[in-house]
Coordinates of C-alpha atoms and ligand atoms in Angstrom, one line a residue:
M65 CA 0.0 0.0 0.0
S66 CA 2.0 2.9 -1.2
E67 CA 0.1 4.8 -3.9
T68 CA -1.4 8.3 -3.2
I69 CA -5.0 8.2 -4.2
T70 CA -6.0 10.9 -6.6
A71 CA -9.5 11.8 -7.8
D72 CA -8.5 10.5 -11.3
R73 CA -7.5 7.1 -9.8
E74 CA -10.8 6.9 -8.0
A75 CA -12.8 7.8 -11.1
A76 CA -10.8 5.4 -13.3
L77 CA -11.4 2.5 -10.9
I78 CA -15.2 3.2 -10.6
S79 CA -15.6 3.4 -14.3
S80 CA -13.7 0.1 -14.8
V81 CA -15.6 -2.1 -12.3
P82 CA -18.6 -4.2 -13.3
K83 CA -22.0 -2.6 -12.6
S84 CA -24.4 -5.3 -13.9
L85 CA -25.9 -8.4 -12.5
Y86 CA -23.9 -11.6 -12.8
I87 CA -26.3 -14.4 -13.7
D88 CA -25.5 -17.7 -15.4
G89 CA -22.0 -16.5 -16.2
Q90 CA -23.3 -13.5 -18.0
W91 CA -23.1 -9.8 -17.1
R92 CA -26.5 -8.3 -17.7
E93 CA -28.9 -5.5 -16.9
A94 CA -32.1 -6.0 -14.8
H95 CA -35.2 -7.0 -16.8
S96 CA -36.8 -3.7 -15.8
G97 CA -33.7 -1.7 -16.8
A98 CA -33.7 -0.2 -13.3
R99 CA -30.5 1.0 -11.7
L100 CA -29.6 1.9 -8.1
E101 CA -27.2 4.5 -6.9
V102 CA -24.1 3.6 -4.8
Q103 CA -22.9 6.4 -2.5
D104 CA -19.5 7.4 -1.1
P105 CA -20.3 7.8 2.6
S106 CA -17.4 10.1 3.1
T107 CA -19.0 12.7 0.8
G108 CA -22.6 11.6 0.4
K109 CA -22.1 11.8 -3.3
V110 CA -23.1 9.2 -5.9
L111 CA -20.2 7.0 -7.0
C112 CA -22.0 5.2 -9.8
E113 CA -25.2 3.3 -10.6
V114 CA -25.5 -0.5 -10.8
A115 CA -28.2 -2.7 -12.2
D116 CA -31.1 -3.1 -9.7
A117 CA -32.6 -6.6 -9.9
G118 CA -36.3 -7.4 -9.5
E119 CA -38.1 -10.7 -8.8
Q120 CA -37.7 -12.0 -12.4
D121 CA -33.9 -11.5 -12.2
G122 CA -33.9 -13.3 -8.9
W123 CA -35.7 -16.3 -10.5
D124 CA -33.2 -16.3 -13.4
A125 CA -30.3 -16.5 -10.9
L126 CA -31.9 -19.2 -8.8
H127 CA -32.8 -21.3 -11.9
A128 CA -29.2 -20.9 -13.2
A129 CA -27.9 -22.1 -9.8
Q130 CA -30.4 -25.0 -9.9
R131 CA -29.3 -26.0 -13.5
A132 CA -25.6 -25.8 -12.5
Q133 CA -25.9 -27.9 -9.3
S134 CA -25.6 -31.5 -10.4
D135 CA -22.6 -30.9 -12.7
F136 CA -20.9 -28.8 -10.1
A137 CA -21.4 -31.4 -7.4
A138 CA -19.8 -33.9 -9.7
M139 CA -16.7 -31.8 -10.4
P140 CA -13.7 -33.4 -8.7
P141 CA -12.9 -31.7 -5.3
R142 CA -9.4 -31.0 -6.5
Q143 CA -10.7 -29.0 -9.4
R144 CA -13.0 -27.0 -7.1
A145 CA -10.1 -26.4 -4.8
D146 CA -7.9 -25.2 -7.7
I147 CA -10.5 -22.7 -8.8
L148 CA -10.7 -21.3 -5.2
M149 CA -6.9 -21.1 -5.1
R150 CA -6.8 -19.3 -8.3
A151 CA -9.4 -16.8 -7.0
F152 CA -7.3 -16.4 -3.8
E153 CA -4.3 -15.5 -6.0
L154 CA -6.3 -13.1 -8.2
M155 CA -7.6 -11.3 -5.1
H156 CA -4.0 -10.7 -4.0
E157 CA -3.0 -9.6 -7.6
R158 CA -5.9 -7.1 -7.6
K159 CA -5.7 -6.1 -4.0
D160 CA -5.0 -2.4 -4.7
D161 CA -8.3 -2.1 -6.7
L162 CA -10.3 -4.2 -4.3
A163 CA -9.2 -2.2 -1.3
L164 CA -9.8 1.1 -2.9
L165 CA -13.2 0.1 -4.1
M166 CA -14.2 -1.0 -0.6
T167 CA -13.0 2.2 0.9
L168 CA -14.9 4.2 -1.6
E169 CA -18.3 2.4 -1.2
M170 CA -18.1 1.6 2.5
G171 CA -15.8 4.3 3.9
K172 CA -13.3 2.3 6.0
P173 CA -9.7 3.5 6.0
L174 CA -7.6 2.1 3.2
A175 CA -5.3 0.2 5.6
E176 CA -8.3 -1.6 7.0
A177 CA -9.6 -2.3 3.5
Y178 CA -6.3 -3.9 2.6
G179 CA -6.6 -6.0 5.8
E180 CA -10.1 -7.1 4.8
V181 CA -8.9 -8.1 1.3
T182 CA -6.3 -10.3 2.9
Y183 CA -8.8 -11.7 5.4
A184 CA -11.4 -12.3 2.7
A185 CA -9.0 -14.0 0.3
E186 CA -7.9 -16.3 3.2
F187 CA -11.4 -17.9 3.2
F188 CA -10.8 -19.0 -0.4
R189 CA -7.4 -20.5 0.5
H190 CA -8.8 -22.1 3.7
F191 CA -11.7 -23.7 1.9
A192 CA -9.6 -24.7 -1.1
E193 CA -7.7 -26.8 1.4
E194 CA -10.9 -28.1 3.0
A195 CA -12.5 -29.1 -0.3
T196 CA -10.2 -32.1 -0.7
R197 CA -10.7 -33.3 2.9
I198 CA -14.4 -33.9 3.0
S199 CA -14.5 -37.4 4.6
G200 CA -16.9 -40.0 5.8
N201 CA -16.9 -43.1 8.0
Y202 CA -17.3 -46.8 7.8
Q203 CA -18.5 -48.6 10.9
T204 CA -19.6 -51.9 12.2
A205 CA -23.2 -51.9 13.6
P206 CA -23.3 -52.7 17.4
A207 CA -25.0 -56.1 16.6
G208 CA -22.4 -56.9 14.0
N209 CA -25.0 -57.7 11.4
A210 CA -24.6 -54.5 9.3
R211 CA -22.1 -51.9 8.3
F212 CA -22.8 -48.1 8.4
L213 CA -21.3 -46.1 5.6
V214 CA -21.5 -42.3 6.4
T215 CA -20.8 -39.9 3.6
K216 CA -21.2 -36.2 2.9
Q217 CA -23.0 -34.5 0.0
P218 CA -23.5 -30.9 -1.0
V219 CA -26.7 -29.4 0.5
G220 CA -27.7 -28.1 -3.0
P221 CA -28.4 -24.6 -4.4
S222 CA -27.9 -22.0 -1.6
I223 CA -29.0 -18.4 -1.1
L224 CA -26.4 -16.2 0.5
I225 CA -27.2 -12.8 1.9
T226 CA -24.5 -10.4 3.1
P227 CA -24.3 -7.0 4.9
W228 CA -22.4 -3.8 4.1
N229 CA -19.9 -3.7 6.9
F230 CA -17.4 -6.2 5.5
P231 CA -18.4 -6.2 1.9
L232 CA -15.8 -8.7 0.7
A233 CA -15.1 -11.0 3.6
M234 CA -18.8 -11.7 4.4
G235 CA -19.1 -12.9 0.8
T236 CA -16.0 -15.1 0.6
R237 CA -16.8 -16.6 4.0
K238 CA -19.9 -18.0 2.4
I239 CA -18.8 -18.6 -1.3
G240 CA -15.6 -20.3 -0.1
P241 CA -17.3 -23.2 1.8
A242 CA -20.2 -23.4 -0.7
V243 CA -17.8 -23.9 -3.7
A244 CA -15.6 -26.3 -1.7
A245 CA -18.7 -28.4 -0.8
G246 CA -20.0 -28.4 -4.3
C247 CA -23.0 -26.1 -3.8
T248 CA -24.2 -23.5 -6.3
S249 CA -25.5 -20.2 -5.1
V250 CA -27.3 -16.9 -5.5
L251 CA -25.6 -14.2 -3.5
K252 CA -27.3 -10.9 -2.6
P253 CA -24.9 -8.3 -1.3
S254 CA -26.0 -5.2 0.6
E255 CA -27.4 -2.6 -1.8
L256 CA -25.2 -0.1 0.0
T257 CA -21.9 -1.9 -1.0
P258 CA -22.5 -4.0 -4.1
L259 CA -19.3 -3.1 -6.0
S260 CA -16.9 -5.2 -4.0
M261 CA -19.0 -8.3 -4.6
L262 CA -19.3 -7.5 -8.3
A263 CA -15.5 -7.2 -8.5
L264 CA -15.3 -10.6 -6.8
A265 CA -17.7 -12.1 -9.3
Q266 CA -15.3 -11.0 -12.0
I267 CA -12.5 -12.7 -10.2
L268 CA -14.5 -15.9 -9.8
Q269 CA -15.3 -15.8 -13.6
D270 CA -11.6 -15.2 -14.4
A271 CA -10.6 -18.1 -12.0
G272 CA -12.6 -20.4 -14.2
L273 CA -15.7 -21.0 -12.0
P274 CA -18.4 -22.5 -14.4
A275 CA -21.4 -20.4 -15.4
G276 CA -24.3 -20.5 -12.9
V277 CA -22.2 -21.7 -9.9
V278 CA -22.2 -18.3 -8.2
N279 CA -24.8 -15.7 -9.3
I280 CA -24.8 -12.1 -7.9
V281 CA -28.1 -10.3 -7.6
V282 CA -28.0 -6.6 -6.4
T283 CA -31.4 -5.2 -5.5
S284 CA -32.9 -2.2 -3.7
N285 CA -35.9 -4.4 -3.0
A286 CA -34.3 -7.2 -0.8
G287 CA -37.5 -8.5 0.6
G288 CA -39.6 -8.5 -2.6
T289 CA -36.8 -10.1 -4.6
M290 CA -35.6 -12.7 -2.1
E291 CA -38.7 -13.8 -0.3
P292 CA -40.3 -15.7 -3.2
L293 CA -36.9 -17.4 -3.9
I294 CA -36.5 -18.5 -0.3
R295 CA -40.1 -19.6 0.0
S296 CA -39.9 -21.6 -3.3
G297 CA -37.8 -24.4 -1.7
I298 CA -35.6 -24.6 -4.9
A299 CA -32.7 -23.5 -2.8
R300 CA -32.0 -25.9 0.0
K301 CA -30.1 -23.6 2.2
L302 CA -30.0 -20.0 3.4
S303 CA -26.8 -18.5 4.8
F304 CA -27.4 -15.0 6.1
T305 CA -25.2 -12.4 7.7
G306 CA -27.0 -9.3 9.0
S307 CA -29.2 -8.0 11.8
T308 CA -31.1 -10.2 14.2
A309 CA -34.4 -8.6 13.2
V310 CA -34.0 -9.5 9.5
G311 CA -32.6 -12.9 10.4
K312 CA -35.7 -13.8 12.4
K313 CA -37.9 -12.9 9.4
L314 CA -35.8 -15.0 7.1
L315 CA -35.9 -18.0 9.5
E316 CA -39.7 -17.9 9.3
Q317 CA -39.5 -17.9 5.5
C318 CA -37.1 -20.8 5.6
A319 CA -39.7 -22.8 7.6
D320 CA -41.9 -23.2 4.5
H321 CA -39.6 -25.8 3.0
V322 CA -37.4 -26.5 6.0
L323 CA -34.3 -25.0 4.5
R324 CA -31.0 -25.5 6.2
T325 CA -29.9 -22.2 7.7
S326 CA -26.7 -20.5 8.9
M327 CA -27.4 -17.3 10.7
E328 CA -24.6 -14.8 11.5
L329 CA -26.6 -12.1 13.3
G330 CA -26.1 -9.1 15.5
G331 CA -23.8 -8.9 18.5
N332 CA -23.4 -6.9 21.7
A333 CA -19.9 -7.9 22.8
A334 CA -18.6 -7.0 26.3
L335 CA -15.0 -6.4 27.1
V336 CA -14.1 -7.1 30.7
V337 CA -10.9 -5.8 32.3
F338 CA -9.9 -7.2 35.7
E339 CA -7.6 -5.2 38.0
D340 CA -4.8 -7.7 37.6
A341 CA -4.7 -7.2 33.8
D342 CA -1.8 -5.5 32.0
L343 CA -3.6 -2.2 31.6
D344 CA -1.6 -1.1 28.6
K345 CA -2.4 -4.3 26.7
A346 CA -6.0 -4.0 27.8
V347 CA -6.2 -0.5 26.3
E348 CA -4.6 -1.6 23.1
G349 CA -7.0 -4.6 23.0
A350 CA -10.0 -2.4 23.6
L351 CA -8.9 -0.1 20.8
L352 CA -8.9 -3.0 18.4
A353 CA -12.1 -4.4 19.6
K354 CA -13.8 -1.0 19.5
M355 CA -12.3 0.9 16.7
R356 CA -11.8 -1.8 14.0
N357 CA -14.2 -0.8 11.2
S358 CA -15.0 2.4 13.2
G359 CA -17.0 0.2 15.5
E360 CA -19.2 -1.0 12.6
A361 CA -18.6 -4.7 13.4
C362 CA -20.8 -7.4 14.9
T363 CA -17.8 -8.3 17.1
A364 CA -17.2 -4.7 18.2
A365 CA -16.9 -4.2 22.0
N366 CA -20.1 -2.4 22.8
R367 CA -19.9 -2.6 26.6
L368 CA -16.6 -2.2 28.4
F369 CA -16.8 -3.4 32.1
V370 CA -13.7 -2.5 34.1
Q371 CA -12.9 -3.4 37.7
R372 CA -13.5 -0.4 39.9
S373 CA -10.0 0.2 41.2
V374 CA -8.7 0.7 37.6
A375 CA -11.8 1.8 35.8
K376 CA -11.3 5.5 35.6
D377 CA -7.6 5.1 34.8
F378 CA -8.5 2.7 32.0
A379 CA -11.2 5.0 30.6
D380 CA -8.9 8.1 30.7
R381 CA -6.1 6.1 28.9
L382 CA -8.6 4.8 26.3
A383 CA -9.9 8.4 25.7
Q384 CA -6.3 9.6 25.3
R385 CA -5.5 7.0 22.7
M386 CA -8.8 7.4 20.9
A387 CA -8.3 11.1 20.7
E388 CA -5.2 10.4 18.6
F389 CA -7.4 8.6 15.9
Q390 CA -7.7 10.9 12.9
V391 CA -11.1 11.1 11.4
G392 CA -11.5 11.6 7.6
R393 CA -11.9 10.1 4.2
G394 CA -10.6 6.6 4.2
V395 CA -8.4 7.2 1.2
D396 CA -6.4 10.0 3.0
D397 CA -3.1 9.2 4.7
D398 CA -3.1 8.6 8.4
V399 CA -6.9 8.4 8.7
K400 CA -7.9 5.8 11.2
V401 CA -11.7 6.5 11.4
G402 CA -13.8 6.7 8.3
P403 CA -17.4 7.8 8.0
L404 CA -20.3 5.7 9.2
I405 CA -22.3 4.0 6.4
N406 CA -25.1 6.6 6.1
A407 CA -27.0 9.4 7.9
K408 CA -29.4 6.9 9.5
Q409 CA -26.5 5.1 11.2
R410 CA -24.8 8.3 12.3
D411 CA -28.1 9.6 13.8
K412 CA -28.7 6.3 15.6
V413 CA -25.2 6.5 17.2
Q414 CA -25.9 10.1 18.3
E415 CA -29.3 9.1 19.8
L416 CA -27.6 6.3 21.8
V417 CA -25.0 8.8 23.1
E418 CA -27.6 11.4 24.0
D419 CA -29.7 8.8 25.8
A420 CA -26.6 7.6 27.8
V421 CA -25.8 11.2 28.8
R422 CA -29.4 11.9 29.8
S423 CA -29.2 8.7 32.0
G424 CA -26.2 10.1 33.8
A425 CA -23.1 8.9 31.9
E426 CA -20.1 11.2 31.8
V427 CA -18.6 12.1 28.4
L428 CA -14.7 11.7 28.4
L429 CA -14.2 12.2 24.7
G430 CA -16.3 13.2 21.6
G431 CA -20.1 12.9 21.9
E432 CA -21.2 15.2 19.0
P433 CA -21.5 14.3 15.3
I434 CA -19.1 16.1 13.0
A435 CA -20.8 18.7 10.8
G436 CA -20.2 19.0 7.0
E437 CA -20.4 16.5 4.2
G438 CA -20.2 12.8 4.8
Y439 CA -21.4 10.8 7.8
F440 CA -18.6 11.2 10.3
Y441 CA -18.8 10.5 14.0
P442 CA -15.9 11.2 16.3
P443 CA -14.2 8.7 18.7
T444 CA -16.3 8.9 21.9
V445 CA -15.7 7.6 25.4
L446 CA -18.6 7.5 27.9
F447 CA -18.0 6.6 31.6
D448 CA -20.2 4.9 34.2
I449 CA -23.3 4.0 32.2
P450 CA -26.4 3.4 34.3
E451 CA -28.2 0.1 33.7
G452 CA -31.3 1.4 31.9
A453 CA -29.3 3.3 29.2
R454 CA -30.0 2.0 25.6
V455 CA -26.3 1.8 24.9
R456 CA -26.0 -1.1 27.3
S457 CA -28.4 -3.2 25.4
E458 CA -28.4 -2.1 21.7
E459 CA -25.7 -2.6 19.0
I460 CA -23.9 0.8 18.7
F461 CA -22.2 0.3 15.3
G462 CA -20.0 3.4 15.8
P463 CA -16.8 4.5 17.5
V464 CA -18.4 4.9 20.9
A465 CA -16.8 3.2 23.9
P466 CA -19.1 3.0 27.0
V467 CA -17.0 2.1 30.1
T468 CA -18.7 1.0 33.3
P469 CA -17.0 0.0 36.6
F470 CA -17.8 -3.3 38.3
D471 CA -16.8 -4.8 41.7
T472 CA -16.8 -8.6 41.6
E473 CA -16.2 -11.3 39.0
E474 CA -19.8 -12.6 39.5
E475 CA -21.2 -9.1 38.9
A476 CA -19.1 -8.8 35.7
V477 CA -20.3 -12.2 34.3
A478 CA -23.9 -11.3 35.1
A479 CA -23.5 -8.0 33.3
V480 CA -21.9 -9.6 30.2
N481 CA -24.7 -12.2 30.0
S482 CA -27.6 -9.7 30.5
T483 CA -28.2 -9.4 26.7
E484 CA -30.1 -11.5 24.2
Y485 CA -27.0 -11.5 22.0
G486 CA -24.1 -14.0 22.3
L487 CA -21.6 -13.5 19.5
S488 CA -18.2 -12.6 21.1
N489 CA -16.8 -11.3 24.4
Y490 CA -13.3 -10.3 25.5
V491 CA -11.6 -10.8 28.8
F492 CA -8.4 -9.2 30.1
T493 CA -6.7 -10.7 33.1
N494 CA -3.3 -12.1 34.0
D495 CA -4.9 -14.9 36.1
L496 CA -5.2 -17.9 33.8
T497 CA -7.7 -19.7 36.0
R498 CA -9.9 -16.7 36.1
A499 CA -9.6 -16.2 32.4
L500 CA -10.8 -19.7 31.7
R501 CA -13.5 -19.6 34.4
V502 CA -14.9 -16.4 32.9
A503 CA -14.5 -17.6 29.3
E504 CA -16.6 -20.7 30.2
A505 CA -19.2 -18.6 32.1
V506 CA -20.0 -16.0 29.4
E507 CA -22.7 -16.8 26.9
S508 CA -21.1 -16.3 23.5
G509 CA -19.8 -18.3 20.6
M510 CA -16.4 -16.7 20.8
V511 CA -14.2 -15.3 23.6
G512 CA -10.9 -13.4 23.2
I513 CA -8.6 -13.7 26.2
N514 CA -6.1 -10.7 26.4
Q515 CA -6.8 -10.0 22.7
G516 CA -9.2 -7.6 21.0
V517 CA -9.8 -9.6 17.8
V518 CA -11.3 -13.1 17.4
S519 CA -11.9 -13.3 13.7
N520 CA -9.7 -15.9 11.9
P521 CA -10.7 -17.9 8.8
A522 CA -9.2 -21.0 10.4
A523 CA -11.4 -20.7 13.6
P524 CA -15.2 -21.3 13.9
F525 CA -16.9 -17.9 13.8
G526 CA -20.5 -17.6 15.1
G527 CA -22.8 -16.9 17.9
V528 CA -25.3 -18.3 20.5
K529 CA -28.6 -17.0 21.7
E530 CA -30.0 -14.4 19.2
S531 CA -26.6 -13.9 17.6
G532 CA -27.3 -16.9 15.4
L533 CA -27.0 -20.5 14.3
G534 CA -24.1 -22.3 12.8
R535 CA -20.4 -21.5 12.4
E536 CA -18.4 -20.1 9.5
G537 CA -14.7 -20.8 8.9
G538 CA -12.6 -23.3 10.9
D539 CA -12.7 -27.0 10.1
I540 CA -16.5 -27.1 10.7
G541 CA -17.4 -24.2 8.4
I542 CA -17.8 -26.5 5.4
D543 CA -20.3 -28.6 7.2
E544 CA -22.8 -25.8 6.9
F545 CA -23.0 -26.7 3.2
L546 CA -22.9 -30.5 3.5
E547 CA -25.6 -33.0 4.3
T548 CA -24.7 -36.2 6.1
K549 CA -26.0 -39.4 4.5
Y550 CA -25.9 -42.8 6.2
I551 CA -26.1 -45.9 4.1
G552 CA -26.8 -49.2 6.0
I553 CA -25.4 -52.3 4.5
A554 CA -26.7 -55.8 5.6
M555 CA -23.9 -58.3 6.1
Ligands
LIG610 P1 -29.4 -6.0 7.6 O1 -30.0 -7.1 8.4 O2 -30.2 -4.7 7.5 O3 -29.1 -6.4 6.2 C1 -28.3 -7.5 5.9 C2 -28.6 -8.0 4.5 O4 -29.9 -8.5 4.5 C3 -28.5 -6.9 3.4 O5 -28.0 -7.5 2.2 C4 -29.9 -6.5 3.2 O6 -30.2 -5.9 2.0 C5 -30.6 -7.8 3.4 N1 -32.0 -7.7 3.8 C6 -32.6 -6.8 4.5 N2 -34.0 -7.1 4.6 C7 -34.2 -8.2 3.9 C8 -35.3 -9.0 3.7 N3 -36.5 -8.7 4.1 N4 -35.2 -10.1 2.9 C9 -34.0 -10.5 2.5 N5 -32.8 -9.8 2.7 C10 -32.9 -8.7 3.4 O7 -28.0 -5.7 8.3 P2 -26.9 -4.7 7.9 O8 -27.3 -3.3 8.4 O9 -26.5 -4.8 6.4 O10 -25.6 -5.2 8.7 C11 -25.4 -4.9 10.0 C12 -25.9 -6.1 10.9 O11 -25.2 -7.3 10.5 C13 -25.5 -5.9 12.3 O12 -26.6 -6.3 13.1 C14 -24.3 -6.8 12.5 O13 -24.1 -7.2 13.8 C15 -24.6 -7.9 11.6 N6 -23.4 -8.6 11.2 C16 -23.2 -9.9 11.7 C17 -22.1 -10.6 11.4 C18 -21.9 -11.9 12.0 O14 -21.0 -12.6 11.5 N7 -22.6 -12.3 13.0 C19 -21.1 -10.0 10.6 C20 -21.4 -8.7 10.1 C21 -22.5 -8.1 10.4

């Protein structure tokens, strides 16, 4: 990452990226001819227009996936793996364009966009390796009179729906295992950030993925386009990443034909710092857990609970470090905090902060939106948040760190678990026994001990409670796209 980004470079990139639907290996406009606008959240200006699919386009995509399914399932695993590896390499070859595109449509600082390209590509490499290791079992029946043959088969055509906050990685985290398992798919990216996924479709095409295996449908009418497809039962699987509210609606639609589901939903992560922790490391961990993606992450630390004897010191140090984070357009040098995705999100963050302050929280840093073009919100630290404040129960999705003191370990664990979410939590302590005790007691699919990041393609990512169902990545991520079949053999 060395180039200086000029307006000409931005314009040239935007003009060169695909802006159509990708269906059955073809780039094409929507049947209606409709197009939707993609904005740069750092300016509020329109970057470009892309094809805006309707229901008919959705059906075309699903039928293409349906037609491609049996041949793709029969493709040798090594060949599927080779395509994923080629796509992994192409992502690295095109990383400058992919990163800049992501920064332009989503706002995150360029350095973080490069990080996401690497993270996203890693899912292709990881699942290329998994594709050739799908295995089964051969077992003697307990009575000795039969043998059990257990094998794995692709689930079938799948619908994949992704959010805007990690526009590439949330796609590769689904496409990687689907392709590795032999499933075809229709992917609907967020209408706010479709360009990254269209650029990825170009990469998959260039990597040799057969027509119809991955189809990309961008639409401003997510419900109207996707609901009939989900309810049709033609797809056998829905893998969704997004909010818990939408996830619940989709689960109900999946019930019609009992689709397999993977649900990566909202989070309300807590970060707990005990008085025996290395406070410098805890502050740096909190910065990662809070400020990655400007707080627009499902794993973002939303609630920071710090043992009373060190709470104020911790909050002051955190505020001091967060004050150093430069806010601005993600393409500009040294910017660490980009804009939020849109005005609605910025206003919601402001509402949560105002509500916390009204409830009695103290503002140590920030607290007011930044005027002018773009949807910027400054790094903000709140201290001592009373229990009823909304910021203790709602996803913030912004660079706001609410720090609340606690006295005992039991009190901390109870506070962490007092949410319907259960995606990730973080614990900082130098007492190994306590670290493990708390990690086991907190209700979440993931726990970081003395670290502020849990995401890793080689580890199982996912939540409990209303944060979701299933796991992506790790050695079990591929199972989300595989059915287990048992064949009984009489002897
Ligand atoms: P969202 O639920 O509004 O949208 C997610 C996707 O669903 C988008 O593509 C959207 O167009 C689509 N969608 C919306 N309504 C739909 C409908 N009725 N039918 C079909 N599709 C529909 O979420 P968002 O604002 O894009 O993303 C933020 C949310 O995603 C947060 O809650 C965050 O925690 C969650 N998230 C979770 C994970 C995870 O792995 N658990 C990762 C990233 C984001």
